[in-house]
PDB file of C-alpha atoms in Angstrom:
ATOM      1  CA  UNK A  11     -64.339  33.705  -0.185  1.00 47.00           C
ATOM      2  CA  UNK A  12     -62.348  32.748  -3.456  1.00 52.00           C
ATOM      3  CA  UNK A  13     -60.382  36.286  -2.649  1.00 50.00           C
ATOM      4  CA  UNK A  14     -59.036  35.286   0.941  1.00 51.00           C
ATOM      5  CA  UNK A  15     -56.229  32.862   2.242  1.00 53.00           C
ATOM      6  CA  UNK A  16     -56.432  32.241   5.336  1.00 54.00           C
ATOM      7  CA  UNK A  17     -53.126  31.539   7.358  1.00 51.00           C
ATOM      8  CA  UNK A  18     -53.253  30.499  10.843  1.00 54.00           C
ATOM      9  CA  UNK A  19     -57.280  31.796  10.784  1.00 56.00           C
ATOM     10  CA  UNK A  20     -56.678  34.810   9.912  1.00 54.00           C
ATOM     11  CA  UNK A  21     -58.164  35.686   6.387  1.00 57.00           C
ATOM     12  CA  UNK A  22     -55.860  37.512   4.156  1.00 55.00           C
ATOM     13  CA  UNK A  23     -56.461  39.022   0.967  1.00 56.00           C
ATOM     14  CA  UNK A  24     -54.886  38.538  -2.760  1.00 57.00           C
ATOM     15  CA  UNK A  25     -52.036  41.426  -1.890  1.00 54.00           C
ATOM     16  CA  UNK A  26     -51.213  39.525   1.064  1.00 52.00           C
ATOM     17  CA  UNK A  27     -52.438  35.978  -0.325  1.00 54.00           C
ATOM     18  CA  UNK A  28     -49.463  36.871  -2.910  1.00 57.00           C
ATOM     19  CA  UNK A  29     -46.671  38.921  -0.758  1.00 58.00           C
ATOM     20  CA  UNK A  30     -47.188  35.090   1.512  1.00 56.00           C
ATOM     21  CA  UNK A  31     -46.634  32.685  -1.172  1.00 59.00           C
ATOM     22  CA  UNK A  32     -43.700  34.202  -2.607  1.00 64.00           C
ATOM     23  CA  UNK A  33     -41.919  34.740   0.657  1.00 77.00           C
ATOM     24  CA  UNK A  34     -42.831  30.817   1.354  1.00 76.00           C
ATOM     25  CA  UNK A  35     -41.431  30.076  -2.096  1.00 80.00           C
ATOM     26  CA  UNK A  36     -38.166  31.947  -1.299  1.00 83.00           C
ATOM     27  CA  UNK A  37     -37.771  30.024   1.874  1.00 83.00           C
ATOM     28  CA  UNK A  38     -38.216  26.582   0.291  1.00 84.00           C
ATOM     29  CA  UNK A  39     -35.597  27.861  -2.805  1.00 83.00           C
ATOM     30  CA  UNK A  40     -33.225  29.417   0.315  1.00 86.00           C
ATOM     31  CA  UNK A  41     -33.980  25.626   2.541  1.00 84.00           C
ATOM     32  CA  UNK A  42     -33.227  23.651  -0.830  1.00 85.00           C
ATOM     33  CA  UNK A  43     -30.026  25.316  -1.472  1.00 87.00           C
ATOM     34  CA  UNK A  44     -28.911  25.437   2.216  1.00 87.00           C
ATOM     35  CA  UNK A  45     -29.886  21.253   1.866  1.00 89.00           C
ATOM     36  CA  UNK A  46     -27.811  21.019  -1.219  1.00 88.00           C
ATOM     37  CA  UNK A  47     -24.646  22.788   0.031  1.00 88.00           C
ATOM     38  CA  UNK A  48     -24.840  20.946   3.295  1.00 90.00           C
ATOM     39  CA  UNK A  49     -24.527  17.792   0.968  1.00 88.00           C
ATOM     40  CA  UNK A  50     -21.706  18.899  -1.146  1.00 91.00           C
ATOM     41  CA  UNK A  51     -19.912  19.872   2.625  1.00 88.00           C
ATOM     42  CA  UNK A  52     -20.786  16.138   3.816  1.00 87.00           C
ATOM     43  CA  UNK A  53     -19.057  14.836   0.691  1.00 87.00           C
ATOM     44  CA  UNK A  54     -15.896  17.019   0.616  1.00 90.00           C
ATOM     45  CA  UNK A  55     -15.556  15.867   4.179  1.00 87.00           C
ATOM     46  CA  UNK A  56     -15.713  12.763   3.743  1.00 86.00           C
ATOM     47  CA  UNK A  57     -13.765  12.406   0.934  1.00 90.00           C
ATOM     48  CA  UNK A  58     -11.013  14.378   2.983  1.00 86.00           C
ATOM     49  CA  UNK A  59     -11.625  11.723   5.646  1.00 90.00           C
ATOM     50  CA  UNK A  60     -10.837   9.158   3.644  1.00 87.00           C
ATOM     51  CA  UNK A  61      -7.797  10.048   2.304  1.00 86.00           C
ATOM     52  CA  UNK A  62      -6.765  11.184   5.412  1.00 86.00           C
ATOM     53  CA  UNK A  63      -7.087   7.697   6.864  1.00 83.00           C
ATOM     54  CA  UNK A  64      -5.218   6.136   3.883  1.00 79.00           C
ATOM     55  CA  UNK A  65      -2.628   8.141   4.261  1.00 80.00           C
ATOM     56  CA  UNK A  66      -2.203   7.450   7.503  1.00 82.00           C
ATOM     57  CA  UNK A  67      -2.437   4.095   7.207  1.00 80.00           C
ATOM     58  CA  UNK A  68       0.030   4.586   4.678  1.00 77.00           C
ATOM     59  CA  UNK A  69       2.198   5.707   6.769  1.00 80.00           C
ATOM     60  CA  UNK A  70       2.007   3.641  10.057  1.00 82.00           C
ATOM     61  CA  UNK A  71       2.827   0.690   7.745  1.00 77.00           C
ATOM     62  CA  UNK A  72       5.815   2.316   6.233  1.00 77.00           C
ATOM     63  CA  UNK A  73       7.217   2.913  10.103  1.00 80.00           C
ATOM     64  CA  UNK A  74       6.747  -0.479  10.746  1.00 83.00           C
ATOM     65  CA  UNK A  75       8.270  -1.928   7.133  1.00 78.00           C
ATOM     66  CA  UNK A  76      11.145  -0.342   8.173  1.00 80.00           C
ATOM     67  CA  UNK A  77      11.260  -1.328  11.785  1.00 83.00           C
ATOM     68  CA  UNK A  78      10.967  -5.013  10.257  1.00 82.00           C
ATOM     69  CA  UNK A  79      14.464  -4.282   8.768  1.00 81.00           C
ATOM     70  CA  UNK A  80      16.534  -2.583  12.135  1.00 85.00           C
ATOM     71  CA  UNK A  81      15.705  -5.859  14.167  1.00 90.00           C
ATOM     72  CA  UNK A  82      18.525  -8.353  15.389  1.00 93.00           C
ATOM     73  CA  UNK A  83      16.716 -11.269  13.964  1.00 93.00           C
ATOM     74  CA  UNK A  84      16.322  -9.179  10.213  1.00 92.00           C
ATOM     75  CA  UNK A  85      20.599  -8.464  10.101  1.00 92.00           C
ATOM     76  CA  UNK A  86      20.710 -12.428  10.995  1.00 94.00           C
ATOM     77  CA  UNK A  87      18.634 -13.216   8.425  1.00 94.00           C
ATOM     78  CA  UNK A  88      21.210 -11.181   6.020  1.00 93.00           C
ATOM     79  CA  UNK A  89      23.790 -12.204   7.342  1.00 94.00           C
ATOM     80  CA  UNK A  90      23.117 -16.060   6.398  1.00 95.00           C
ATOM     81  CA  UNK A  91      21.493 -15.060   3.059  1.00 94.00           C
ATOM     82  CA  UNK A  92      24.944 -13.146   1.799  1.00 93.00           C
ATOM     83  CA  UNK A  93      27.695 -15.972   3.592  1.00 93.00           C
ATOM     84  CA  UNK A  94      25.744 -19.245   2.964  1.00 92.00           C
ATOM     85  CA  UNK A  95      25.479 -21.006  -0.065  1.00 92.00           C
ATOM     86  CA  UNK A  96      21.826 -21.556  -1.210  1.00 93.00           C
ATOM     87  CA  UNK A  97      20.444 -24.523  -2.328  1.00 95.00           C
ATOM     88  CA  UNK A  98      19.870 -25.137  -6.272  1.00 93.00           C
ATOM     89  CA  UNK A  99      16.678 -27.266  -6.783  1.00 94.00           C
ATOM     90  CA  UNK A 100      14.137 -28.401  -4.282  1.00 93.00           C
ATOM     91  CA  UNK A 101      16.421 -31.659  -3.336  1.00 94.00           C
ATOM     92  CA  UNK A 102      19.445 -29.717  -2.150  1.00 95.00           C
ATOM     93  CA  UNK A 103      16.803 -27.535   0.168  1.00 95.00           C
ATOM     94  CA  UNK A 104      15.288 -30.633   1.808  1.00 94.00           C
ATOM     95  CA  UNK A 105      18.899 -32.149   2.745  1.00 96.00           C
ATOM     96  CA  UNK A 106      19.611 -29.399   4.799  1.00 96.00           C
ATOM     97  CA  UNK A 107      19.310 -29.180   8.334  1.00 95.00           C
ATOM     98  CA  UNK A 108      15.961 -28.244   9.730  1.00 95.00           C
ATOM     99  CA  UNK A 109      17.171 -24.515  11.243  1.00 94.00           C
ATOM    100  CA  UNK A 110      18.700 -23.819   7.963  1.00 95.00           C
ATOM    101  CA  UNK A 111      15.115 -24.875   6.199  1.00 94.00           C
ATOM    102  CA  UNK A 112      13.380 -21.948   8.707  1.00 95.00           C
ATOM    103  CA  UNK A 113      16.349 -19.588   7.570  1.00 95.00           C
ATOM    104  CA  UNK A 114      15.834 -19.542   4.078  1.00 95.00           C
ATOM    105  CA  UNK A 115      11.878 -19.681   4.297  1.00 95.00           C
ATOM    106  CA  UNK A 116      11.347 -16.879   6.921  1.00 95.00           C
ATOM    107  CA  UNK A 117      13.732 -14.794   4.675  1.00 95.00           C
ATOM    108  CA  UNK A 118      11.842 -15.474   1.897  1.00 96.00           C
ATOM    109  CA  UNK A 119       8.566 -15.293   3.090  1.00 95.00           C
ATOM    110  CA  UNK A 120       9.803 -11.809   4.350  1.00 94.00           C
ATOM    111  CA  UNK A 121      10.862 -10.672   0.600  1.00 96.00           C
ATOM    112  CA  UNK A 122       7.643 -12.138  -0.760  1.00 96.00           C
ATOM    113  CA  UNK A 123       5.502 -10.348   1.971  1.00 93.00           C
ATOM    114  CA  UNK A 124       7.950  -6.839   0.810  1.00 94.00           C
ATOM    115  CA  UNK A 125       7.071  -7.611  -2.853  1.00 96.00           C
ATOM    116  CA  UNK A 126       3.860  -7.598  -2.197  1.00 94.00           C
ATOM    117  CA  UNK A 127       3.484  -4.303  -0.475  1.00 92.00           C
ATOM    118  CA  UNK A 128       5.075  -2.568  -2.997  1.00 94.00           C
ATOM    119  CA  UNK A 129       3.109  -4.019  -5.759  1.00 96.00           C
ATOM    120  CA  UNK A 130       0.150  -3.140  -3.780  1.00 93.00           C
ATOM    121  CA  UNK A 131       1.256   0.557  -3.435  1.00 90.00           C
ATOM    122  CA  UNK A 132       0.789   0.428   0.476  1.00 87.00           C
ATOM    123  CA  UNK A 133       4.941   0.580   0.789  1.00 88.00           C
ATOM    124  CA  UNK A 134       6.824   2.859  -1.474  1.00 89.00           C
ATOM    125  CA  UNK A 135       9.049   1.432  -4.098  1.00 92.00           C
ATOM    126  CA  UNK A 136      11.635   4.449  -3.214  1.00 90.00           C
ATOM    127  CA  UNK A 137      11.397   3.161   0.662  1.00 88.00           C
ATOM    128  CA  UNK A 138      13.068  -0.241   0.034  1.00 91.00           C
ATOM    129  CA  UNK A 139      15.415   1.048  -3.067  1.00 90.00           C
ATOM    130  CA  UNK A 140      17.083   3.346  -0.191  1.00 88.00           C
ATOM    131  CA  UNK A 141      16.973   0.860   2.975  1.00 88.00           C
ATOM    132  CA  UNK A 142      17.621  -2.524   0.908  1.00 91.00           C
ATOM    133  CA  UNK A 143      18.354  -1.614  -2.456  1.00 89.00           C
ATOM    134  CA  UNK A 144      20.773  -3.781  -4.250  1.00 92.00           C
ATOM    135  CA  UNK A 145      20.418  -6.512  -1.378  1.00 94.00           C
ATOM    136  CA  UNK A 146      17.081  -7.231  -2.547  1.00 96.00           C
ATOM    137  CA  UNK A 147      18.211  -8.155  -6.233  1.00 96.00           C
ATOM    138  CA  UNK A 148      21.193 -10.018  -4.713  1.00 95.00           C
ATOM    139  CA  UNK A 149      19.040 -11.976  -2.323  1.00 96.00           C
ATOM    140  CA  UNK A 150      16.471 -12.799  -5.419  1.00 97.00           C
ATOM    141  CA  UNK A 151      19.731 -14.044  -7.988  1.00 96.00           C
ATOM    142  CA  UNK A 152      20.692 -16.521  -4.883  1.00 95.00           C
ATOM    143  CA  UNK A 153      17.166 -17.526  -4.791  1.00 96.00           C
ATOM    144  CA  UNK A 154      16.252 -17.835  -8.267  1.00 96.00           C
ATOM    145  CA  UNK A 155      17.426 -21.484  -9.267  1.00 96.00           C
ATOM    146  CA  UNK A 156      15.937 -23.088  -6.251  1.00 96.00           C
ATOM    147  CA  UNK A 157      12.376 -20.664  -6.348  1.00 96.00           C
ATOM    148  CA  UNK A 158      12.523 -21.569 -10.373  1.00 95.00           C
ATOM    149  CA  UNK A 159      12.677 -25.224  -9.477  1.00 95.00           C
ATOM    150  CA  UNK A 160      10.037 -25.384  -6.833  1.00 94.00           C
ATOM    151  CA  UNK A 161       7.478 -23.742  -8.895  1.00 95.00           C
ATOM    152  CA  UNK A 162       8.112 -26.681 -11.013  1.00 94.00           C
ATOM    153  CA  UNK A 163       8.248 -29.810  -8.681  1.00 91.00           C
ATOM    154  CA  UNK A 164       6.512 -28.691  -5.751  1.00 88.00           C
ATOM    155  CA  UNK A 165       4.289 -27.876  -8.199  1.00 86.00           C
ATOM    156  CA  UNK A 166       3.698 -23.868  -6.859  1.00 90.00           C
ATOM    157  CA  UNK A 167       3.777 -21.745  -9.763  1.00 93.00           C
ATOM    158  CA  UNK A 168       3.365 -18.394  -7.649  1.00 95.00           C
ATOM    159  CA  UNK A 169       6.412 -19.500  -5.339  1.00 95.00           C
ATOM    160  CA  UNK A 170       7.976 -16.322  -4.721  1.00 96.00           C
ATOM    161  CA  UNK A 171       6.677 -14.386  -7.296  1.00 97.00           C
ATOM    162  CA  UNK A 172       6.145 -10.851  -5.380  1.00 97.00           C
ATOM    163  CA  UNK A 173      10.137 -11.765  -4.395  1.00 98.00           C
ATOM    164  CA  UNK A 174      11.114 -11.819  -7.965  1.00 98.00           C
ATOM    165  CA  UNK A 175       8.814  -8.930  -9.238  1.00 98.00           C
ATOM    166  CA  UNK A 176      10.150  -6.531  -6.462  1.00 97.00           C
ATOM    167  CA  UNK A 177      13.765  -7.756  -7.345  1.00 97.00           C
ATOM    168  CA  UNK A 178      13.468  -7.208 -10.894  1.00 97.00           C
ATOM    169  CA  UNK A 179      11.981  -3.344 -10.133  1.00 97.00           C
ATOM    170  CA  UNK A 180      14.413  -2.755  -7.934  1.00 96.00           C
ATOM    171  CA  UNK A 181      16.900  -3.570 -10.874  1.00 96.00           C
ATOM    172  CA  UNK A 182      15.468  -1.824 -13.544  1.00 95.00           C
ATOM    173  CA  UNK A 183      15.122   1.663 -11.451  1.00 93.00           C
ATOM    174  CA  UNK A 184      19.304   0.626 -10.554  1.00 91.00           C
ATOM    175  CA  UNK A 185      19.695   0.416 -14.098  1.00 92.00           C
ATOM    176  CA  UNK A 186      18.019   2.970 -15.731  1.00 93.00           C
ATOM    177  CA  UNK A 187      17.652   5.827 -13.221  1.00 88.00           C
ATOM    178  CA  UNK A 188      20.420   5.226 -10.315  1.00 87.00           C
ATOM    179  CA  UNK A 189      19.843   7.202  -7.329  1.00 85.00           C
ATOM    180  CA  UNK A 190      22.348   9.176  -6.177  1.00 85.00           C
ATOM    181  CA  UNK A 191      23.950   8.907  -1.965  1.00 85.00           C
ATOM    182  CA  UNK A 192      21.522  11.188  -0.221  1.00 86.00           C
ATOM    183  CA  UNK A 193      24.748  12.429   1.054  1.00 90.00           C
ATOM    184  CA  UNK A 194      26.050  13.899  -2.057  1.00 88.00           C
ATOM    185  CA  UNK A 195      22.505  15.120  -2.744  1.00 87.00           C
ATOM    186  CA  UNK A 196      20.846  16.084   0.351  1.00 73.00           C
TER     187      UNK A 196
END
């Protein structure tokens, strides 16, 4: 009986006993390696999937950064940053009249919250160097003395900080590689 192998009752013998085995063998190796592949698959897909999503999300927050700047209430907001004075220290700010107060925060919060997209890397830098540009390193020398003296006596030490970073990018790429009109490029 040591000669036989007996597969679904039936006794086979060594030639067979063999020729079954191997063929077995080859279907576990050809399984294995059809397991394997299917895994590598699963993880190029996914990874694929993933980026897919960032970029879109990418991209559905870049539509609405810049729908944040063709809105009524936005060009208002420039409007009193460029023709108002701002205040110099933290006193001057208080003194002035309660709608003023929301003007100058909402505007800043709105540069801070743009700072800190960019430094993030979920808004491009080259997005707000072509729709802001210059405005947003004008907007952060007018804000300067007064953000420089809250950090101080508020005490807030991170008072507009993504504001001033964002400015000072903006600056340096103005400085050291200027873009040129997309109209006397494009």
């Amino acid at each position: 009986m040591k000669d036989f192998y007996i597969v679904a009752g039936v006794p086979l013998g060594n030639t067979l006993k063999h020729h079954y085995c191997m063929t077995s063998e080859i279907i576990t190796v050809i399984a294995n390696v059809a397991l394997a592949l299917s895994l590598i698959v699963a993880v190029i897909f996914g990874i694929a999937q993933v980026r897919s999503a960032a970029r879109d999300r990418r991209e559905r927050l870049t539509l609405e950064t810049m729908r944040q700047f063709q809105t009524r209430e936005f060009a208002e907001l420039i409007y009193f940053i460029n023709y108002h004075d701002m205040p110099a220290n933290r006193d001057e700010f208080f003194a002035r009249p309660p709608a003023e107060l929301a003007m100058y925060i909402q505007f800043g919060q709105e540069m801070e919250s743009l700072g800190l997209l960019v430094a993030e890397k979920l808004v491009d830098i080259d997005l707000i160097d072509k729709t802001l540009g210059s405005f947003v390193t004008a907007a952060w020398e007018k804000y300067k003395s007064l953000f420089l003296d809250m950090r101080i006596n508020n005490p807030d030490p991170f008072l507009g900080e993504y504001f001033q970073w964002l400015a000072e990018r903006i600056d340096e790429r103005m400085k050291t590689n200027p873009r040129k009109p997309f109209y006397k490029v494009g």
